[in-house]
Amino acid sequence: MAEKKVTELFGKSAAETYDERFSKTRAIKDNLHLLIRLILDGLPSQASILCVGVGTGDDIIGLADAFPAWTFTGVDPSVHMLEVCRKRLQEHSLLSRCELVHGYLDDIPEEPRFDAVLCLLVTQFVKDAAARREMFKGMSERLKPGGCLINSEISDDMDSPEFQDMAEVWKAMHRFTGASAQKAQGVIQALRDHVAVEPPSVIEGYLRESGLALPVQFFQSLLIRAWYSRKSPGADTLAGK
Ligand SMILES: C[S@@+](CC[C@H](N)C(=O)[O-])C[C@H]1O[C@@H](n2cnc3c(N)ncnc32)[C@H](O)[C@@H]1O
């Protein structure tokens, strides 16, 4: 199957139905967001947060409610996801605390000005390994010393027997969310076609190479894993420079 661009994967109809489609597995996301909130609890009261691949705004909304003086920058290449995001932020009266940028990480100035960078379920769509490595480096570079990167992605060893077993549960999850039997049957092939699924050790390697010495995996729900990594408080130079 031909590889789809992310802007096709997250086109108008995908964006408008995104929240509804995943509402049945909302508990997974809620768990992830609860833990993120606890991990970031010690940030300054006026913290500035970058959300890479902000999607429809979930990355921002819970944190903004919990930490009323934090401000957010969300960047996303899908104009349709951003449109839904903007609408939701408006509904939550959060727009004045947020800047939304249509584009990629490169469109955010390469300065260490964020207390935290969130990149949730995004990097797996960057299939080229060199580009993924650059993306982790770019996120690390935009963190203040002492700041925290939180990344989640679909990560597993697709050649392992455990993966073969869990693939069946992954299909069942898609059935549960309302996918047809045929579509659910194709989800593993879709991962192979459209997503870069790499083992946790590889992701942790990218994080270390980006200058974040101690990636901590704090979350796993089936194939979705998440890490937090703190930038050394003494890191006053850009990673790798
Ligand atoms: C699965 S959604 C996740 C959205 C949100 N982070 C969440 O957890 O609900 C992936 C998002 O990443 C965006 N995206 C894909 N590739 C990207 C890239 N290279 N840089 C930034 N965002 C990207 C997509 O447009 C989409 O909005």
mmCIF file of C-alpha atoms and ligand atoms in Angstrom:
data_model
loop_
_atom_site.group_PDB
_atom_site.id
_atom_site.type_symbol
_atom_site.label_atom_id
_atom_site.label_comp_id
_atom_site.label_asym_id
_atom_site.label_seq_id
_atom_site.Cartn_x
_atom_site.Cartn_y
_atom_site.Cartn_z
ATOM 1 C CA MET A 1 0.000 0.000 0.000
ATOM 2 C CA ALA A 2 1.315 3.461 -0.871
ATOM 3 C CA GLU A 3 2.527 5.508 2.066
ATOM 4 C CA LYS A 4 0.097 8.264 3.025
ATOM 5 C CA LYS A 5 1.255 11.743 3.950
ATOM 6 C CA VAL A 6 0.334 12.840 7.479
ATOM 7 C CA THR A 7 -1.782 15.621 6.060
ATOM 8 C CA GLU A 8 -3.834 12.906 4.289
ATOM 9 C CA LEU A 9 -4.003 10.724 7.397
ATOM 10 C CA PHE A 10 -5.274 13.753 9.355
ATOM 11 C CA GLY A 11 -7.508 15.342 6.716
ATOM 12 C CA LYS A 12 -10.833 17.106 7.290
ATOM 13 C CA SER A 13 -13.014 14.100 7.987
ATOM 14 C CA ALA A 14 -10.370 12.358 10.149
ATOM 15 C CA ALA A 15 -9.964 15.549 12.181
ATOM 16 C CA GLU A 16 -13.677 16.132 12.651
ATOM 17 C CA THR A 17 -14.293 12.558 13.835
ATOM 18 C CA TYR A 18 -11.011 12.079 15.757
ATOM 19 C CA ASP A 19 -12.291 12.683 19.297
ATOM 20 C CA GLU A 20 -15.483 10.699 18.745
ATOM 21 C CA ARG A 21 -13.626 7.731 17.185
ATOM 22 C CA PHE A 22 -11.361 7.371 20.199
ATOM 23 C CA SER A 23 -13.959 8.168 22.846
ATOM 24 C CA LYS A 24 -14.412 4.499 23.787
ATOM 25 C CA THR A 25 -10.716 4.153 24.654
ATOM 26 C CA ARG A 26 -10.662 7.491 26.427
ATOM 27 C CA ALA A 27 -9.600 5.779 29.680
ATOM 28 C CA ILE A 28 -6.188 5.027 28.155
ATOM 29 C CA LYS A 29 -5.611 8.682 27.297
ATOM 30 C CA ASP A 30 -6.944 9.853 30.648
ATOM 31 C CA ASN A 31 -4.441 7.612 32.424
ATOM 32 C CA LEU A 32 -1.577 8.988 30.308
ATOM 33 C CA HIS A 33 -2.685 12.580 30.929
ATOM 34 C CA LEU A 34 -3.050 12.034 34.672
ATOM 35 C CA LEU A 35 0.532 10.759 34.872
ATOM 36 C CA ILE A 36 1.824 13.640 32.735
ATOM 37 C CA ARG A 37 0.177 16.073 35.089
ATOM 38 C CA LEU A 38 1.966 14.467 38.061
ATOM 39 C CA ILE A 39 5.321 14.413 36.253
ATOM 40 C CA LEU A 40 5.083 18.113 35.366
ATOM 41 C CA ASP A 41 3.744 19.179 38.751
ATOM 42 C CA GLY A 42 7.039 20.790 39.832
ATOM 43 C CA LEU A 43 7.345 23.167 36.865
ATOM 44 C CA PRO A 44 7.273 26.927 37.533
ATOM 45 C CA SER A 45 3.840 28.465 37.995
ATOM 46 C CA GLN A 46 4.260 30.466 34.753
ATOM 47 C CA ALA A 47 5.604 27.550 32.710
ATOM 48 C CA SER A 48 5.653 27.614 28.949
ATOM 49 C CA ILE A 49 4.754 24.345 27.208
ATOM 50 C CA LEU A 50 5.305 23.261 23.595
ATOM 51 C CA CYS A 51 2.937 20.602 22.203
ATOM 52 C CA VAL A 52 4.313 19.081 19.010
ATOM 53 C CA GLY A 53 1.550 17.449 16.976
ATOM 54 C CA VAL A 54 -1.069 19.054 19.213
ATOM 55 C CA GLY A 55 -3.924 17.458 17.260
ATOM 56 C CA THR A 56 -7.365 18.358 18.546
ATOM 57 C CA GLY A 57 -6.047 19.930 21.751
ATOM 58 C CA ASP A 58 -6.227 17.232 24.422
ATOM 59 C CA ASP A 59 -2.528 17.734 25.139
ATOM 60 C CA ILE A 60 -3.305 21.279 26.253
ATOM 61 C CA ILE A 61 -6.787 21.243 27.811
ATOM 62 C CA GLY A 62 -6.226 19.119 30.935
ATOM 63 C CA LEU A 63 -2.919 20.781 31.809
ATOM 64 C CA ALA A 64 -4.282 24.269 31.198
ATOM 65 C CA ASP A 65 -7.167 23.596 33.582
ATOM 66 C CA ALA A 66 -4.814 22.198 36.243
ATOM 67 C CA PHE A 67 -2.166 24.937 35.944
ATOM 68 C CA PRO A 68 -3.985 28.217 35.292
ATOM 69 C CA ALA A 69 -0.906 30.387 34.599
ATOM 70 C CA TRP A 70 0.809 28.065 32.131
ATOM 71 C CA THR A 71 0.918 29.087 28.483
ATOM 72 C CA PHE A 72 1.026 26.773 25.488
ATOM 73 C CA THR A 73 2.331 26.658 21.945
ATOM 74 C CA GLY A 74 0.786 23.946 19.771
ATOM 75 C CA VAL A 75 2.181 23.051 16.369
ATOM 76 C CA ASP A 76 0.637 20.689 13.826
ATOM 77 C CA PRO A 77 0.950 20.199 10.046
ATOM 78 C CA SER A 78 -2.766 19.356 9.683
ATOM 79 C CA VAL A 79 -4.793 22.508 9.279
ATOM 80 C CA HIS A 80 -7.923 20.452 9.971
ATOM 81 C CA MET A 81 -6.687 19.100 13.311
ATOM 82 C CA LEU A 82 -5.667 22.645 14.259
ATOM 83 C CA GLU A 83 -9.100 23.943 13.330
ATOM 84 C CA VAL A 84 -10.785 21.469 15.697
ATOM 85 C CA CYS A 85 -8.162 22.323 18.316
ATOM 86 C CA ARG A 86 -8.827 26.056 18.030
ATOM 87 C CA LYS A 87 -12.568 25.498 18.393
ATOM 88 C CA ARG A 88 -12.116 23.353 21.494
ATOM 89 C CA LEU A 89 -9.675 25.794 23.106
ATOM 90 C CA GLN A 90 -12.211 28.545 22.513
ATOM 91 C CA GLU A 91 -14.965 26.467 24.118
ATOM 92 C CA HIS A 92 -12.709 26.003 27.165
ATOM 93 C CA SER A 93 -11.829 29.756 27.222
ATOM 94 C CA LEU A 94 -8.170 28.875 26.743
ATOM 95 C CA LEU A 95 -7.321 30.533 23.438
ATOM 96 C CA SER A 96 -5.748 33.600 25.063
ATOM 97 C CA ARG A 97 -3.150 31.346 26.731
ATOM 98 C CA CYS A 98 -2.303 29.436 23.552
ATOM 99 C CA GLU A 99 -0.465 30.054 20.323
ATOM 100 C CA LEU A 100 -1.273 27.644 17.486
ATOM 101 C CA VAL A 101 1.235 27.228 14.671
ATOM 102 C CA HIS A 102 0.426 25.497 11.395
ATOM 103 C CA GLY A 103 3.564 23.554 10.532
ATOM 104 C CA TYR A 104 6.320 21.429 11.976
ATOM 105 C CA LEU A 105 8.811 21.651 14.823
ATOM 106 C CA ASP A 106 11.187 23.531 12.492
ATOM 107 C CA ASP A 107 8.653 26.362 12.432
ATOM 108 C CA ILE A 108 9.242 26.948 16.158
ATOM 109 C CA PRO A 109 12.364 29.055 16.804
ATOM 110 C CA GLU A 110 15.306 26.913 17.821
ATOM 111 C CA GLU A 111 15.679 28.433 21.267
ATOM 112 C CA PRO A 112 15.635 26.748 24.684
ATOM 113 C CA ARG A 113 12.531 28.549 25.919
ATOM 114 C CA PHE A 114 10.094 25.814 26.957
ATOM 115 C CA ASP A 115 9.758 24.281 30.424
ATOM 116 C CA ALA A 116 8.251 21.164 28.865
ATOM 117 C CA VAL A 117 7.760 19.722 25.413
ATOM 118 C CA LEU A 118 4.966 17.210 24.836
ATOM 119 C CA CYS A 119 4.965 15.035 21.751
ATOM 120 C CA LEU A 120 2.164 12.495 22.105
ATOM 121 C CA LEU A 121 1.522 9.874 19.432
ATOM 122 C CA VAL A 122 3.348 11.824 16.752
ATOM 123 C CA THR A 123 6.917 10.639 16.145
ATOM 124 C CA GLN A 124 5.746 7.277 14.810
ATOM 125 C CA PHE A 125 4.459 9.133 11.753
ATOM 126 C CA VAL A 126 8.002 10.271 10.941
ATOM 127 C CA LYS A 127 9.127 7.151 9.122
ATOM 128 C CA ASP A 128 12.628 8.197 8.172
ATOM 129 C CA ALA A 129 15.004 7.269 11.010
ATOM 130 C CA ALA A 130 17.308 10.260 10.428
ATOM 131 C CA ALA A 131 14.322 12.619 10.516
ATOM 132 C CA ARG A 132 13.058 11.013 13.735
ATOM 133 C CA ARG A 133 16.499 11.445 15.296
ATOM 134 C CA GLU A 134 16.481 15.123 14.228
ATOM 135 C CA MET A 135 13.021 15.599 15.683
ATOM 136 C CA PHE A 136 14.066 14.322 19.112
ATOM 137 C CA LYS A 137 17.160 16.538 18.950
ATOM 138 C CA GLY A 138 15.038 19.519 17.928
ATOM 139 C CA MET A 139 12.652 18.996 20.849
ATOM 140 C CA SER A 140 15.519 18.674 23.304
ATOM 141 C CA GLU A 141 17.083 21.864 21.941
ATOM 142 C CA ARG A 142 13.891 23.821 22.589
ATOM 143 C CA LEU A 143 13.814 22.812 26.280
ATOM 144 C CA LYS A 144 15.163 25.083 28.981
ATOM 145 C CA PRO A 145 17.866 23.528 31.186
ATOM 146 C CA GLY A 146 15.974 21.425 33.732
ATOM 147 C CA GLY A 147 12.978 21.160 31.372
ATOM 148 C CA CYS A 148 11.117 17.938 30.616
ATOM 149 C CA LEU A 149 10.329 16.174 27.340
ATOM 150 C CA ILE A 150 7.351 13.825 27.342
ATOM 151 C CA ASN A 151 6.928 11.614 24.318
ATOM 152 C CA SER A 152 4.557 8.791 23.597
ATOM 153 C CA GLU A 153 4.370 6.601 20.565
ATOM 154 C CA ILE A 154 3.464 3.195 19.251
ATOM 155 C CA SER A 155 6.580 1.243 20.105
ATOM 156 C CA ASP A 156 7.294 -2.458 20.178
ATOM 157 C CA ASP A 157 9.490 -5.111 18.630
ATOM 158 C CA MET A 158 7.274 -6.198 15.736
ATOM 159 C CA ASP A 159 9.351 -9.352 15.266
ATOM 160 C CA SER A 160 8.843 -10.615 18.806
ATOM 161 C CA PRO A 161 6.393 -13.378 19.782
ATOM 162 C CA GLU A 162 4.912 -10.973 22.355
ATOM 163 C CA PHE A 163 4.055 -8.568 19.554
ATOM 164 C CA GLN A 164 2.299 -11.318 17.589
ATOM 165 C CA ASP A 165 0.168 -12.041 20.627
ATOM 166 C CA MET A 166 -0.549 -8.424 21.493
ATOM 167 C CA ALA A 167 -1.454 -7.674 17.873
ATOM 168 C CA GLU A 168 -4.648 -9.673 18.454
ATOM 169 C CA VAL A 169 -5.571 -7.495 21.424
ATOM 170 C CA TRP A 170 -4.724 -4.385 19.369
ATOM 171 C CA LYS A 171 -7.189 -5.590 16.724
ATOM 172 C CA ALA A 172 -9.782 -6.247 19.419
ATOM 173 C CA MET A 173 -9.303 -2.694 20.661
ATOM 174 C CA HIS A 174 -10.046 -1.365 17.186
ATOM 175 C CA ARG A 175 -13.151 -3.560 16.987
ATOM 176 C CA PHE A 176 -14.183 -2.174 20.361
ATOM 177 C CA THR A 177 -13.854 1.398 19.084
ATOM 178 C CA GLY A 178 -16.273 0.552 16.264
ATOM 179 C CA ALA A 179 -14.008 -0.488 13.362
ATOM 180 C CA SER A 180 -15.426 -3.109 10.992
ATOM 181 C CA ALA A 181 -13.995 -6.636 11.245
ATOM 182 C CA GLN A 182 -12.210 -6.094 7.941
ATOM 183 C CA LYS A 183 -10.681 -2.802 9.030
ATOM 184 C CA ALA A 184 -9.601 -4.228 12.391
ATOM 185 C CA GLN A 185 -7.959 -7.138 10.579
ATOM 186 C CA GLY A 186 -5.867 -4.626 8.594
ATOM 187 C CA VAL A 187 -4.592 -2.500 11.478
ATOM 188 C CA ILE A 188 -1.265 -4.299 11.851
ATOM 189 C CA GLN A 189 -0.559 -3.993 8.138
ATOM 190 C CA ALA A 190 -1.506 -0.317 8.413
ATOM 191 C CA LEU A 191 1.118 0.063 11.156
ATOM 192 C CA ARG A 192 3.689 -1.451 8.813
ATOM 193 C CA ASP A 193 2.605 0.773 5.905
ATOM 194 C CA HIS A 194 2.097 4.139 7.550
ATOM 195 C CA VAL A 195 3.925 4.140 10.850
ATOM 196 C CA ALA A 196 7.470 3.594 12.075
ATOM 197 C CA VAL A 197 7.120 1.141 14.958
ATOM 198 C CA GLU A 198 10.447 0.756 16.715
ATOM 199 C CA PRO A 199 11.382 -1.101 19.908
ATOM 200 C CA PRO A 200 11.581 0.910 23.160
ATOM 201 C CA SER A 201 15.381 0.574 23.238
ATOM 202 C CA VAL A 202 15.603 2.421 19.902
ATOM 203 C CA ILE A 203 13.383 5.260 21.113
ATOM 204 C CA GLU A 204 15.452 5.526 24.284
ATOM 205 C CA GLY A 205 18.557 5.692 22.084
ATOM 206 C CA TYR A 206 17.112 8.705 20.202
ATOM 207 C CA LEU A 207 16.339 10.410 23.505
ATOM 208 C CA ARG A 208 19.862 9.869 24.869
ATOM 209 C CA GLU A 209 21.437 11.045 21.605
ATOM 210 C CA SER A 210 19.340 14.210 21.847
ATOM 211 C CA GLY A 211 21.082 15.042 25.120
ATOM 212 C CA LEU A 212 18.461 13.626 27.509
ATOM 213 C CA ALA A 213 20.491 11.136 29.528
ATOM 214 C CA LEU A 214 17.801 9.305 31.485
ATOM 215 C CA PRO A 215 14.620 8.505 29.571
ATOM 216 C CA VAL A 216 12.084 6.940 31.946
ATOM 217 C CA GLN A 217 9.308 4.835 30.471
ATOM 218 C CA PHE A 218 6.357 5.595 32.726
ATOM 219 C CA PHE A 219 3.434 4.283 30.708
ATOM 220 C CA GLN A 220 2.366 1.391 28.524
ATOM 221 C CA SER A 221 -1.062 0.534 27.210
ATOM 222 C CA LEU A 222 -0.759 -2.282 24.700
ATOM 223 C CA LEU A 223 1.504 -0.858 21.954
ATOM 224 C CA ILE A 224 1.422 2.728 23.235
ATOM 225 C CA ARG A 225 4.355 3.663 25.429
ATOM 226 C CA ALA A 226 5.430 6.954 26.946
ATOM 227 C CA TRP A 227 8.630 8.331 28.423
ATOM 228 C CA TYR A 228 9.692 11.398 30.326
ATOM 229 C CA SER A 229 13.234 12.739 30.133
ATOM 230 C CA ARG A 230 14.612 15.698 32.021
ATOM 231 C CA LYS A 231 17.222 18.002 30.544
ATOM 232 C CA SER A 232 20.157 18.515 32.857
ATOM 233 C CA PRO A 233 19.794 21.790 34.818
ATOM 234 C CA GLY A 234 23.381 22.543 33.791
ATOM 235 C CA ALA A 235 22.707 22.084 30.076
ATOM 236 C CA ASP A 236 23.230 25.601 28.794
ATOM 237 C CA THR A 237 24.326 24.639 25.312
ATOM 238 C CA LEU A 238 22.162 23.179 22.525
ATOM 239 C CA ALA A 239 22.135 19.357 22.399
ATOM 240 C CA GLY A 240 24.872 17.925 20.247
ATOM 241 C CA LYS A 241 26.452 21.310 19.550
HETATM 242 C C1 LIG B 1 -2.455 10.676 16.581
HETATM 243 S S1 LIG B 1 -2.541 12.415 16.512
HETATM 244 C C2 LIG B 1 -2.142 12.845 18.182
HETATM 245 C C3 LIG B 1 -2.675 14.199 18.557
HETATM 246 C C4 LIG B 1 -2.450 14.579 20.023
HETATM 247 N N1 LIG B 1 -1.075 14.703 20.350
HETATM 248 C C5 LIG B 1 -3.142 13.574 20.926
HETATM 249 O O1 LIG B 1 -2.432 12.810 21.606
HETATM 250 O O2 LIG B 1 -4.375 13.544 20.932
HETATM 251 C C6 LIG B 1 -1.040 12.821 15.657
HETATM 252 C C7 LIG B 1 -0.924 14.313 15.313
HETATM 253 O O3 LIG B 1 0.424 14.566 14.933
HETATM 254 C C8 LIG B 1 0.446 15.392 13.792
HETATM 255 N N2 LIG B 1 1.718 15.144 13.102
HETATM 256 C C9 LIG B 1 2.030 14.143 12.273
HETATM 257 N N3 LIG B 1 3.309 14.246 11.879
HETATM 258 C C10 LIG B 1 3.828 15.330 12.509
HETATM 259 C C11 LIG B 1 5.117 15.963 12.518
HETATM 260 N N4 LIG B 1 6.135 15.511 11.803
HETATM 261 N N5 LIG B 1 5.280 17.056 13.281
HETATM 262 C C12 LIG B 1 4.271 17.539 14.031
HETATM 263 N N6 LIG B 1 3.026 16.980 14.057
HETATM 264 C C13 LIG B 1 2.819 15.900 13.289
HETATM 265 C C14 LIG B 1 -0.800 14.991 13.008
HETATM 266 O O4 LIG B 1 -1.222 15.997 12.111
HETATM 267 C C15 LIG B 1 -1.795 14.752 14.141
HETATM 268 O O5 LIG B 1 -2.503 15.914 14.496
#
